Short mmCIF file of N, CA and C in Angstrom, two decimals:
data_model
loop_
_atom_site.label_atom_id
_atom_site.label_comp_id
_atom_site.label_asym_id
_atom_site.label_seq_id
_atom_site.Cartn_x
_atom_site.Cartn_y
_atom_site.Cartn_z
N MET F 1 66.39 110.14 14.25
CA MET F 1 66.88 111.52 14.02
C MET F 1 68.33 111.42 13.62
N PRO F 2 68.74 112.00 12.54
CA PRO F 2 70.15 112.02 12.18
C PRO F 2 70.94 112.96 13.07
N VAL F 3 72.18 112.62 13.41
CA VAL F 3 72.99 113.38 14.30
C VAL F 3 74.22 113.82 13.50
N LYS F 4 74.56 115.10 13.69
CA LYS F 4 75.76 115.65 13.04
C LYS F 4 76.63 116.21 14.09
N THR F 5 77.92 115.85 14.08
CA THR F 5 78.88 116.38 15.08
C THR F 5 79.83 117.39 14.42
N VAL F 6 80.13 118.41 15.14
CA VAL F 6 81.02 119.42 14.55
C VAL F 6 82.12 119.67 15.63
N ARG F 7 83.34 119.68 15.20
CA ARG F 7 84.47 119.96 16.17
C ARG F 7 84.71 121.47 16.20
N THR F 8 84.79 121.98 17.44
CA THR F 8 85.04 123.41 17.65
C THR F 8 86.52 123.64 18.05
N PRO F 9 87.01 124.84 18.02
CA PRO F 9 88.39 125.10 18.29
C PRO F 9 88.76 124.76 19.73
N GLU F 10 87.82 124.73 20.70
CA GLU F 10 88.19 124.45 22.05
C GLU F 10 88.20 122.94 22.33
N SER F 11 88.19 122.12 21.38
CA SER F 11 88.19 120.68 21.46
C SER F 11 86.93 120.13 22.06
N TYR F 12 85.88 120.89 21.99
CA TYR F 12 84.55 120.43 22.36
C TYR F 12 83.81 119.96 21.14
N VAL F 13 82.95 119.04 21.35
CA VAL F 13 82.16 118.59 20.23
C VAL F 13 80.75 119.09 20.41
N ALA F 14 80.29 119.79 19.44
CA ALA F 14 78.91 120.30 19.44
C ALA F 14 78.08 119.27 18.70
N VAL F 15 77.04 118.81 19.38
CA VAL F 15 76.18 117.81 18.76
C VAL F 15 74.97 118.57 18.25
N GLN F 16 74.70 118.38 17.00
CA GLN F 16 73.56 118.98 16.41
C GLN F 16 72.60 117.86 15.91
N PHE F 17 71.36 118.06 16.28
CA PHE F 17 70.36 117.09 15.75
C PHE F 17 69.62 117.75 14.62
N THR F 18 69.55 117.09 13.54
CA THR F 18 68.84 117.62 12.40
C THR F 18 67.48 116.90 12.38
N PRO F 19 66.44 117.66 12.62
CA PRO F 19 65.12 116.96 12.66
C PRO F 19 64.70 116.51 11.22
N ILE F 20 63.99 115.44 11.29
CA ILE F 20 63.45 114.96 10.02
C ILE F 20 62.28 115.87 9.67
N ILE F 21 62.38 116.39 8.55
CA ILE F 21 61.36 117.36 8.11
C ILE F 21 60.15 116.59 7.56
N ARG F 22 59.08 116.75 8.26
CA ARG F 22 57.84 116.13 7.77
C ARG F 22 56.91 117.23 7.20
N GLU F 23 57.14 118.35 7.71
CA GLU F 23 56.30 119.46 7.23
C GLU F 23 57.19 120.49 6.59
N PRO F 24 56.84 120.97 5.48
CA PRO F 24 57.71 121.91 4.74
C PRO F 24 58.07 123.19 5.52
N TYR F 25 57.19 123.69 6.36
CA TYR F 25 57.48 124.94 7.06
C TYR F 25 58.43 124.82 8.22
N ARG F 26 58.79 123.61 8.63
CA ARG F 26 59.69 123.41 9.81
C ARG F 26 61.07 123.04 9.28
N ARG F 27 61.93 124.00 9.04
CA ARG F 27 63.23 123.70 8.52
C ARG F 27 64.33 124.30 9.48
N SER F 28 64.13 124.31 10.76
CA SER F 28 65.10 124.83 11.66
C SER F 28 66.03 123.70 12.24
N ARG F 29 67.25 124.07 12.56
CA ARG F 29 68.18 123.18 13.17
C ARG F 29 68.37 123.68 14.62
N ALA F 30 68.54 122.75 15.53
CA ALA F 30 68.73 123.14 16.93
C ALA F 30 69.97 122.46 17.49
N VAL F 31 70.80 123.27 18.21
CA VAL F 31 71.95 122.68 18.86
C VAL F 31 71.44 122.19 20.18
N VAL F 32 71.51 120.92 20.43
CA VAL F 32 70.96 120.37 21.67
C VAL F 32 71.89 120.38 22.76
N GLY F 33 73.16 120.06 22.65
CA GLY F 33 74.06 119.99 23.77
C GLY F 33 75.52 120.06 23.36
N VAL F 34 76.42 120.30 24.26
CA VAL F 34 77.83 120.37 24.03
C VAL F 34 78.49 119.39 24.94
N GLN F 35 79.32 118.50 24.42
CA GLN F 35 79.99 117.49 25.21
C GLN F 35 81.49 117.59 25.06
N ARG F 36 82.23 117.13 26.08
CA ARG F 36 83.68 117.06 25.92
C ARG F 36 83.99 115.83 25.13
N PRO F 37 85.00 115.88 24.39
CA PRO F 37 85.34 114.66 23.61
C PRO F 37 85.85 113.62 24.58
N SER F 38 85.59 112.39 24.36
CA SER F 38 86.05 111.30 25.20
C SER F 38 87.55 111.29 25.24
N MET F 39 88.11 111.22 26.46
CA MET F 39 89.58 111.20 26.62
C MET F 39 90.07 109.79 26.35
N GLY F 40 91.24 109.77 25.96
CA GLY F 40 91.80 108.44 25.70
C GLY F 40 92.18 107.70 26.99
N PHE F 41 92.58 106.52 26.87
CA PHE F 41 92.89 105.71 28.06
C PHE F 41 94.03 106.29 28.82
N GLU F 42 95.04 106.75 28.11
CA GLU F 42 96.20 107.37 28.81
C GLU F 42 95.82 108.59 29.55
N ASP F 43 94.89 109.42 29.05
CA ASP F 43 94.48 110.63 29.72
C ASP F 43 93.69 110.27 30.99
N GLU F 44 92.86 109.21 30.90
CA GLU F 44 92.10 108.77 32.06
C GLU F 44 93.02 108.22 33.14
N LYS F 45 94.08 107.50 32.70
CA LYS F 45 95.03 106.88 33.63
C LYS F 45 95.81 107.98 34.31
N ALA F 46 96.29 109.03 33.59
CA ALA F 46 96.99 110.13 34.19
C ALA F 46 96.13 110.93 35.17
N LYS F 47 94.88 111.07 34.80
CA LYS F 47 93.93 111.75 35.68
C LYS F 47 93.73 111.01 36.99
N LEU F 48 93.64 109.67 36.87
CA LEU F 48 93.44 108.87 38.05
C LEU F 48 94.68 108.90 38.96
N HIS F 49 95.88 108.87 38.29
CA HIS F 49 97.14 108.91 39.09
C HIS F 49 97.29 110.24 39.79
N ARG F 50 96.87 111.30 39.14
CA ARG F 50 96.94 112.65 39.84
C ARG F 50 95.93 112.65 41.05
N ARG F 51 94.80 112.09 40.82
CA ARG F 51 93.79 112.08 41.88
C ARG F 51 94.35 111.24 43.05
N ILE F 52 94.95 110.07 42.73
CA ILE F 52 95.51 109.20 43.76
C ILE F 52 96.61 109.96 44.52
N ALA F 53 97.45 110.71 43.82
CA ALA F 53 98.53 111.47 44.41
C ALA F 53 97.96 112.52 45.34
N GLU F 54 96.89 113.24 44.92
CA GLU F 54 96.24 114.21 45.77
C GLU F 54 95.66 113.57 47.02
N LEU F 55 95.02 112.39 46.85
CA LEU F 55 94.47 111.74 48.02
C LEU F 55 95.55 111.25 48.96
N GLU F 56 96.69 110.76 48.41
CA GLU F 56 97.85 110.34 49.28
C GLU F 56 98.38 111.55 50.03
N LYS F 57 98.46 112.67 49.34
CA LYS F 57 98.93 113.90 50.01
C LYS F 57 98.00 114.33 51.10
N ASP F 58 96.69 114.26 50.85
CA ASP F 58 95.67 114.59 51.87
C ASP F 58 95.78 113.60 53.04
N LEU F 59 96.00 112.33 52.69
CA LEU F 59 96.13 111.34 53.73
C LEU F 59 97.32 111.56 54.65
N LYS F 60 98.48 111.95 54.02
CA LYS F 60 99.67 112.27 54.81
C LYS F 60 99.43 113.48 55.70
N ARG F 61 98.75 114.50 55.17
CA ARG F 61 98.45 115.67 55.97
C ARG F 61 97.53 115.29 57.17
N ALA F 62 96.54 114.54 56.87
CA ALA F 62 95.65 114.06 57.92
C ALA F 62 96.35 113.25 59.00
N ASN F 63 97.28 112.40 58.52
CA ASN F 63 98.05 111.55 59.44
C ASN F 63 98.93 112.44 60.31
N TRP F 64 99.55 113.43 59.66
CA TRP F 64 100.45 114.36 60.46
C TRP F 64 99.60 115.14 61.48
N LYS F 65 98.42 115.58 61.06
CA LYS F 65 97.55 116.30 62.03
C LYS F 65 97.14 115.36 63.14
N LEU F 66 96.88 114.15 62.81
CA LEU F 66 96.50 113.13 63.85
C LEU F 66 97.66 112.89 64.82
N ILE F 67 98.87 112.82 64.32
CA ILE F 67 100.06 112.56 65.14
C ILE F 67 100.22 113.81 66.10
N VAL F 68 100.11 114.99 65.52
CA VAL F 68 100.26 116.19 66.37
C VAL F 68 99.18 116.25 67.40
N ALA F 69 97.99 115.91 67.04
CA ALA F 69 96.84 115.95 68.01
C ALA F 69 97.08 114.86 69.08
N GLN F 70 97.62 113.70 68.72
CA GLN F 70 97.88 112.66 69.67
C GLN F 70 98.94 113.07 70.67
N GLU F 71 99.99 113.73 70.13
CA GLU F 71 101.08 114.29 71.02
C GLU F 71 100.50 115.29 72.03
N GLU F 72 99.65 116.25 71.49
CA GLU F 72 99.03 117.20 72.36
C GLU F 72 98.14 116.50 73.41
N LEU F 73 97.42 115.47 72.96
CA LEU F 73 96.58 114.73 73.93
C LEU F 73 97.43 114.05 74.99
N ASP F 74 98.56 113.49 74.60
CA ASP F 74 99.48 112.90 75.57
C ASP F 74 100.02 113.96 76.53
N ASP F 75 100.34 115.10 76.09
CA ASP F 75 100.82 116.17 76.94
C ASP F 75 99.76 116.54 77.93
N VAL F 76 98.57 116.72 77.41
CA VAL F 76 97.39 117.08 78.28
C VAL F 76 97.13 115.96 79.30
N SER F 77 97.27 114.73 78.86
CA SER F 77 97.09 113.59 79.82
C SER F 77 98.12 113.61 80.90
N GLU F 78 99.39 113.89 80.53
CA GLU F 78 100.44 113.99 81.53
C GLU F 78 100.15 115.14 82.52
N GLU F 79 99.73 116.27 82.02
CA GLU F 79 99.41 117.37 82.89
C GLU F 79 98.26 117.07 83.82
N LEU F 80 97.24 116.36 83.27
CA LEU F 80 96.12 115.92 84.11
C LEU F 80 96.53 114.94 85.20
N GLU F 81 97.48 114.10 84.87
CA GLU F 81 98.00 113.17 85.89
C GLU F 81 98.75 113.91 86.99
N GLU F 82 99.51 114.91 86.57
CA GLU F 82 100.23 115.77 87.61
C GLU F 82 99.19 116.50 88.51
N VAL F 83 98.19 117.06 87.82
CA VAL F 83 97.18 117.80 88.61
C VAL F 83 96.45 116.85 89.56
N LYS F 84 96.18 115.61 89.04
CA LYS F 84 95.54 114.60 89.89
C LYS F 84 96.40 114.27 91.14
N ASP F 85 97.71 114.03 90.86
CA ASP F 85 98.60 113.75 91.98
C ASP F 85 98.62 114.88 92.97
N GLU F 86 98.70 116.17 92.48
CA GLU F 86 98.67 117.30 93.38
C GLU F 86 97.37 117.37 94.19
N LEU F 87 96.27 117.13 93.54
CA LEU F 87 95.00 117.09 94.23
C LEU F 87 94.92 116.02 95.30
N GLU F 88 95.48 114.84 95.00
CA GLU F 88 95.56 113.79 95.98
C GLU F 88 96.40 114.25 97.21
N ASP F 89 97.54 114.91 96.90
CA ASP F 89 98.38 115.40 98.01
C ASP F 89 97.62 116.43 98.86
N VAL F 90 96.95 117.34 98.20
CA VAL F 90 96.17 118.36 98.92
C VAL F 90 95.04 117.68 99.70
N ASN F 91 94.43 116.66 99.11
CA ASN F 91 93.37 115.94 99.86
C ASN F 91 93.90 115.28 101.05
N ASP F 92 95.08 114.67 100.96
CA ASP F 92 95.74 114.03 102.10
C ASP F 92 96.05 115.04 103.21
N GLU F 93 96.55 116.23 102.78
CA GLU F 93 96.83 117.29 103.73
C GLU F 93 95.57 117.75 104.39
N LEU F 94 94.48 117.87 103.64
CA LEU F 94 93.20 118.31 104.21
C LEU F 94 92.67 117.27 105.22
N ASP F 95 92.88 115.97 104.86
CA ASP F 95 92.48 114.95 105.85
C ASP F 95 93.23 115.04 107.14
N ASP F 96 94.58 115.26 106.99
CA ASP F 96 95.44 115.42 108.20
C ASP F 96 94.97 116.63 109.04
N ALA F 97 94.71 117.71 108.36
CA ALA F 97 94.29 118.94 109.06
C ALA F 97 92.95 118.70 109.70
N ASN F 98 92.06 118.01 109.07
CA ASN F 98 90.77 117.71 109.58
C ASN F 98 90.88 116.79 110.86
N HIS F 99 91.81 115.84 110.78
CA HIS F 99 92.05 114.97 111.95
C HIS F 99 92.61 115.77 113.12
N GLN F 100 93.52 116.69 112.85
CA GLN F 100 94.11 117.54 113.88
C GLN F 100 93.02 118.42 114.45
N LEU F 101 92.16 118.99 113.56
CA LEU F 101 91.08 119.81 114.04
C LEU F 101 90.16 119.01 114.96
N GLN F 102 89.86 117.80 114.63
CA GLN F 102 88.99 117.01 115.50
C GLN F 102 89.68 116.77 116.84
N LYS F 103 90.99 116.48 116.83
CA LYS F 103 91.69 116.30 118.10
C LYS F 103 91.61 117.58 118.96
N VAL F 104 91.87 118.71 118.34
CA VAL F 104 91.83 120.02 119.04
C VAL F 104 90.41 120.22 119.58
N THR F 105 89.42 119.98 118.71
CA THR F 105 88.04 120.23 119.19
C THR F 105 87.71 119.28 120.35
N THR F 106 88.15 118.06 120.31
CA THR F 106 87.88 117.14 121.40
C THR F 106 88.60 117.61 122.69
N LYS F 107 89.85 118.06 122.56
CA LYS F 107 90.59 118.59 123.73
C LYS F 107 89.87 119.83 124.23
N LEU F 108 89.46 120.70 123.34
CA LEU F 108 88.76 121.92 123.73
C LEU F 108 87.45 121.59 124.47
N GLY F 109 86.72 120.59 123.94
CA GLY F 109 85.47 120.17 124.56
C GLY F 109 85.76 119.62 125.97
N LYS F 110 86.80 118.79 126.08
CA LYS F 110 87.17 118.24 127.40
C LYS F 110 87.50 119.37 128.39
N MET F 111 88.36 120.29 127.87
CA MET F 111 88.80 121.43 128.75
C MET F 111 87.60 122.26 129.13
N THR F 112 86.72 122.49 128.24
CA THR F 112 85.48 123.31 128.54
C THR F 112 84.65 122.56 129.63
N LEU F 113 84.51 121.27 129.42
CA LEU F 113 83.76 120.49 130.40
C LEU F 113 84.43 120.53 131.79
N LYS F 114 85.78 120.40 131.76
CA LYS F 114 86.50 120.44 133.02
C LYS F 114 86.35 121.84 133.64
N SER F 115 86.45 122.85 132.84
CA SER F 115 86.35 124.26 133.31
C SER F 115 84.90 124.49 133.90
N ASN F 116 83.88 123.94 133.23
CA ASN F 116 82.53 124.10 133.74
C ASN F 116 82.38 123.38 135.07
N ARG F 117 82.99 122.16 135.20
CA ARG F 117 82.93 121.42 136.43
C ARG F 117 83.62 122.18 137.54
N LEU F 118 84.77 122.73 137.24
CA LEU F 118 85.49 123.52 138.24
C LEU F 118 84.68 124.70 138.67
N ALA F 119 84.11 125.40 137.69
CA ALA F 119 83.26 126.58 138.02
C ALA F 119 82.07 126.18 138.85
N LEU F 120 81.47 125.05 138.54
CA LEU F 120 80.36 124.57 139.34
C LEU F 120 80.80 124.19 140.72
N ASP F 121 81.93 123.51 140.81
CA ASP F 121 82.47 123.13 142.13
C ASP F 121 82.78 124.40 142.97
N LYS F 122 83.26 125.39 142.32
CA LYS F 122 83.60 126.62 142.99
C LYS F 122 82.32 127.26 143.55
N ILE F 123 81.29 127.31 142.70
CA ILE F 123 79.99 127.87 143.15
C ILE F 123 79.42 127.10 144.31
N LEU F 124 79.52 125.70 144.20
CA LEU F 124 79.01 124.85 145.26
C LEU F 124 79.77 125.10 146.57
N LEU F 125 81.13 125.19 146.45
CA LEU F 125 81.93 125.48 147.65
C LEU F 125 81.57 126.78 148.26
N GLU F 126 81.36 127.82 147.41
CA GLU F 126 81.01 129.13 147.96
C GLU F 126 79.66 129.03 148.65
N LYS F 127 78.73 128.33 148.07
CA LYS F 127 77.38 128.19 148.72
C LYS F 127 77.51 127.46 150.04
N GLU F 128 78.35 126.36 149.98
CA GLU F 128 78.55 125.59 151.19
C GLU F 128 79.23 126.43 152.26
N ASN F 129 80.22 127.17 151.85
CA ASN F 129 80.93 128.08 152.77
C ASN F 129 80.00 129.12 153.38
N ASP F 130 79.10 129.70 152.44
CA ASP F 130 78.14 130.69 152.98
C ASP F 130 77.17 130.02 153.99
N MET F 131 76.80 128.80 153.69
CA MET F 131 75.89 128.08 154.63
C MET F 131 76.59 127.84 155.97
N LEU F 132 77.87 127.43 155.88
CA LEU F 132 78.63 127.18 157.13
C LEU F 132 78.76 128.48 157.93
N PHE F 133 79.03 129.57 157.22
CA PHE F 133 79.10 130.83 157.96
C PHE F 133 77.77 131.22 158.55
N ALA F 134 76.73 130.94 157.82
CA ALA F 134 75.44 131.28 158.36
C ALA F 134 75.09 130.39 159.59
N GLU F 135 75.42 129.13 159.48
CA GLU F 135 75.22 128.26 160.64
C GLU F 135 76.02 128.71 161.84
N ARG F 136 77.30 129.02 161.56
CA ARG F 136 78.16 129.50 162.64
C ARG F 136 77.61 130.78 163.27
N ASP F 137 77.17 131.69 162.39
CA ASP F 137 76.58 132.94 162.91
C ASP F 137 75.34 132.68 163.78
N ILE F 138 74.54 131.68 163.31
CA ILE F 138 73.30 131.33 164.11
C ILE F 138 73.78 130.72 165.44
N PHE F 139 74.74 129.83 165.36
CA PHE F 139 75.24 129.14 166.59
C PHE F 139 75.83 130.19 167.55
N VAL F 140 76.62 131.08 167.04
CA VAL F 140 77.25 132.11 167.82
C VAL F 140 76.18 132.98 168.47
N SER F 141 75.24 133.42 167.69
CA SER F 141 74.18 134.23 168.21
C SER F 141 73.34 133.44 169.23
N TRP F 142 73.17 132.16 169.06
CA TRP F 142 72.47 131.34 170.08
C TRP F 142 73.23 131.33 171.33
N GLN F 143 74.57 131.12 171.20
CA GLN F 143 75.40 131.10 172.40
C GLN F 143 75.37 132.38 173.15
N ILE F 144 75.45 133.47 172.35
CA ILE F 144 75.44 134.81 173.01
C ILE F 144 74.02 135.01 173.67
N ASN F 145 73.04 134.55 173.05
CA ASN F 145 71.71 134.68 173.70
C ASN F 145 71.66 133.86 174.96
N CYS F 146 72.26 132.66 174.91
CA CYS F 146 72.29 131.80 176.11
C CYS F 146 73.07 132.43 177.22
N LEU F 147 74.13 133.04 176.95
CA LEU F 147 74.96 133.67 177.94
C LEU F 147 74.27 134.89 178.55
N VAL F 148 73.64 135.60 177.72
CA VAL F 148 73.01 136.81 178.19
C VAL F 148 71.84 136.48 179.09
N VAL F 149 71.23 135.47 178.83
CA VAL F 149 70.02 135.14 179.63
C VAL F 149 70.44 134.47 180.92
#
């Protein structure tokens, strides 16, 4: 198929294919496609340099964002270390308070046990005292009975 190229004002090349006419009633021409003209080597080189410059600028932006993010991460890490230290201090204080509470609980248990023993001793002494009084009363009444008889 013969190809005919036509230059348009927009610097595009319109490619027209002229069909080989085999039948007399088919005499139409069809525009198949529009292509950009091939750029020269200098244009390609300039385009690549612009693209490289854009990519370098994007890389610098990404590096800057990475540096800022790293600094923020370092700040957060420092804050976490401070919070960790504070939590360890609080944990130590809680351990001390727990130890003191155990001491107080042990003392309280001992005092309660001692108090219960004293109360039991008091009850036993009262019972013993009551028994002694009862024995004395019985003895006295026996002596009185003996004297009366």
